[in-house]
Coordinates of C-alpha atoms in Angstrom, one line a residue:
M198 CA -0.1 -0.1 0.0
L199 CA 1.2 3.8 -0.7
K200 CA 2.7 5.4 2.7
R201 CA 2.3 8.3 1.1
Q202 CA 1.4 10.3 -2.0
Q203 CA 4.6 10.1 -4.4
V204 CA 4.7 10.9 -8.4
L205 CA 7.8 10.3 -10.2
V206 CA 8.5 13.1 -13.1
A207 CA 10.6 11.9 -15.5
M208 CA 11.9 14.0 -17.4
S209 CA 15.2 15.9 -19.2
D210 CA 13.7 19.5 -19.3
S211 CA 14.7 21.1 -16.5
D212 CA 11.8 23.8 -16.6
G213 CA 8.9 21.2 -17.3
R214 CA 10.5 19.1 -14.6
S215 CA 10.0 21.8 -12.5
A216 CA 6.9 23.6 -13.4
L217 CA 5.4 19.9 -13.0
A218 CA 7.0 19.4 -9.7
S219 CA 5.9 22.7 -8.7
T220 CA 2.1 22.0 -9.1
L221 CA 2.3 18.6 -7.1
A222 CA 3.9 20.6 -4.6
A223 CA 1.0 22.9 -4.5
K224 CA -1.5 20.0 -4.3
G225 CA 0.6 19.0 -1.0
I226 CA 1.9 15.6 -3.8
E227 CA 5.5 14.6 -2.9
A228 CA 7.9 14.9 -6.7
V229 CA 10.5 12.1 -7.2
L230 CA 12.6 13.5 -10.1
A231 CA 14.2 11.7 -12.9
S232 CA 16.2 12.8 -15.9
T233 CA 17.0 9.5 -17.7
V234 CA 15.5 6.2 -18.0
Q235 CA 17.8 4.9 -16.3
E236 CA 17.3 7.1 -12.9
T237 CA 13.7 6.2 -13.3
R238 CA 13.5 2.2 -13.1
T239 CA 16.2 3.2 -10.3
I240 CA 13.5 5.2 -9.3
L241 CA 10.5 3.3 -9.1
N242 CA 12.5 -0.2 -8.4
R243 CA 13.1 1.4 -4.9
E244 CA 10.5 4.0 -4.1
P245 CA 6.6 3.4 -4.0
V246 CA 5.1 5.9 -6.3
A247 CA 1.7 6.2 -7.1
V248 CA 1.7 8.1 -10.7
V249 CA 4.7 8.5 -13.1
F250 CA 4.9 11.8 -15.5
C251 CA 7.2 11.1 -18.2
Q252 CA 8.4 13.2 -20.9
N253 CA 7.7 11.7 -24.2
K254 CA 12.2 11.6 -25.0
L255 CA 14.6 11.2 -22.4
E256 CA 18.3 11.4 -22.8
D257 CA 18.5 7.6 -22.9
G258 CA 15.0 6.7 -24.5
A259 CA 12.0 7.7 -24.3
F260 CA 8.7 7.0 -22.7
S261 CA 7.8 3.4 -24.2
D262 CA 11.0 2.5 -22.1
L263 CA 9.1 2.2 -19.0
L264 CA 5.7 1.4 -20.0
G265 CA 6.0 -2.3 -19.1
E266 CA 7.3 -1.8 -16.3
S267 CA 4.9 0.5 -15.1
S268 CA 2.5 -1.6 -16.3
K269 CA 3.5 -4.5 -14.3
A270 CA 3.4 -2.5 -11.0
K271 CA -0.2 -1.0 -12.5
I272 CA 1.8 2.2 -12.2
P273 CA -0.3 5.0 -15.0
V274 CA 2.2 6.7 -17.0
V275 CA 1.6 10.5 -18.1
V276 CA 2.9 10.8 -21.4
C277 CA 4.4 14.6 -21.3
S278 CA 5.0 16.3 -25.0
P279 CA 6.7 19.7 -25.5
S280 CA 3.9 20.5 -27.5
Y281 CA 0.7 18.5 -28.6
E282 CA 1.3 16.4 -31.5
P283 CA -1.7 14.1 -32.4
G284 CA 1.4 11.2 -34.0
I285 CA 2.8 11.5 -30.2
Y286 CA -0.6 11.3 -28.4
M287 CA -1.5 8.3 -30.1
D288 CA 1.8 6.6 -29.9
A289 CA 1.3 7.0 -26.4
M290 CA -2.2 6.1 -25.8
S291 CA -1.5 3.0 -28.1
K292 CA 1.2 1.5 -26.0
G293 CA -1.2 1.9 -22.8
A294 CA -0.4 5.2 -21.0
F295 CA -2.8 5.9 -19.1
D296 CA -3.0 9.8 -20.1
F297 CA -1.0 12.6 -22.1
I298 CA -0.1 16.3 -21.6
A299 CA 1.7 19.2 -23.3
F300 CA 4.1 21.5 -22.3
P301 CA 2.9 24.8 -21.1
Y302 CA 0.8 22.0 -17.9
A303 CA -2.6 23.9 -16.6
Q304 CA -2.6 23.7 -13.6
R305 CA -6.5 22.5 -14.0
E306 CA -4.8 19.5 -16.3
V307 CA -2.5 17.9 -14.1
E308 CA -5.4 17.9 -11.2
W309 CA -8.1 16.7 -13.5
I310 CA -5.1 13.7 -14.4
L311 CA -4.2 13.3 -11.0
S312 CA -7.6 13.1 -9.7
C313 CA -8.5 10.3 -12.1
A314 CA -5.1 8.5 -12.0
L315 CA -4.3 8.9 -7.6
P316 CA -7.6 6.6 -7.0
R317 CA -6.7 4.0 -9.4
A318 CA -3.4 3.7 -8.3
A319 CA -4.4 3.9 -4.7
I320 CA -6.8 0.5 -5.9
A321 CA -4.1 -1.4 -7.8
A322 CA -1.2 -1.1 -4.2
G323 CA -4.5 -2.4 -2.1
A324 CA -4.5 -4.7 -4.8
A325 CA -1.0 -5.9 -4.1

């Protein structure tokens, strides 16, 4: 079971990572930060996270490199992109992403995604 609400923010874009971490902090949610696929995998193996926000491309890979591991753990993955491009959206959703969000983040959009993803994560954690 999740002891605290932690959201993993995996982004190589430091401005996007900081903006999302600030939005989460304003909601009382702890952000765990990563900038590569390798860092993200390490965190997923040691930290109980409820949701992953992952930039579509990281320095050493992409969101799709993490979807298999996240889906086994039943952690919702939200793919983040520097712009809304239908092709990236369709790719993310067809590969099993929970949702998609484009920069700049609207606080209400992040709140909506969390309101849907956090209960799902809590149910999955309770079943584990």
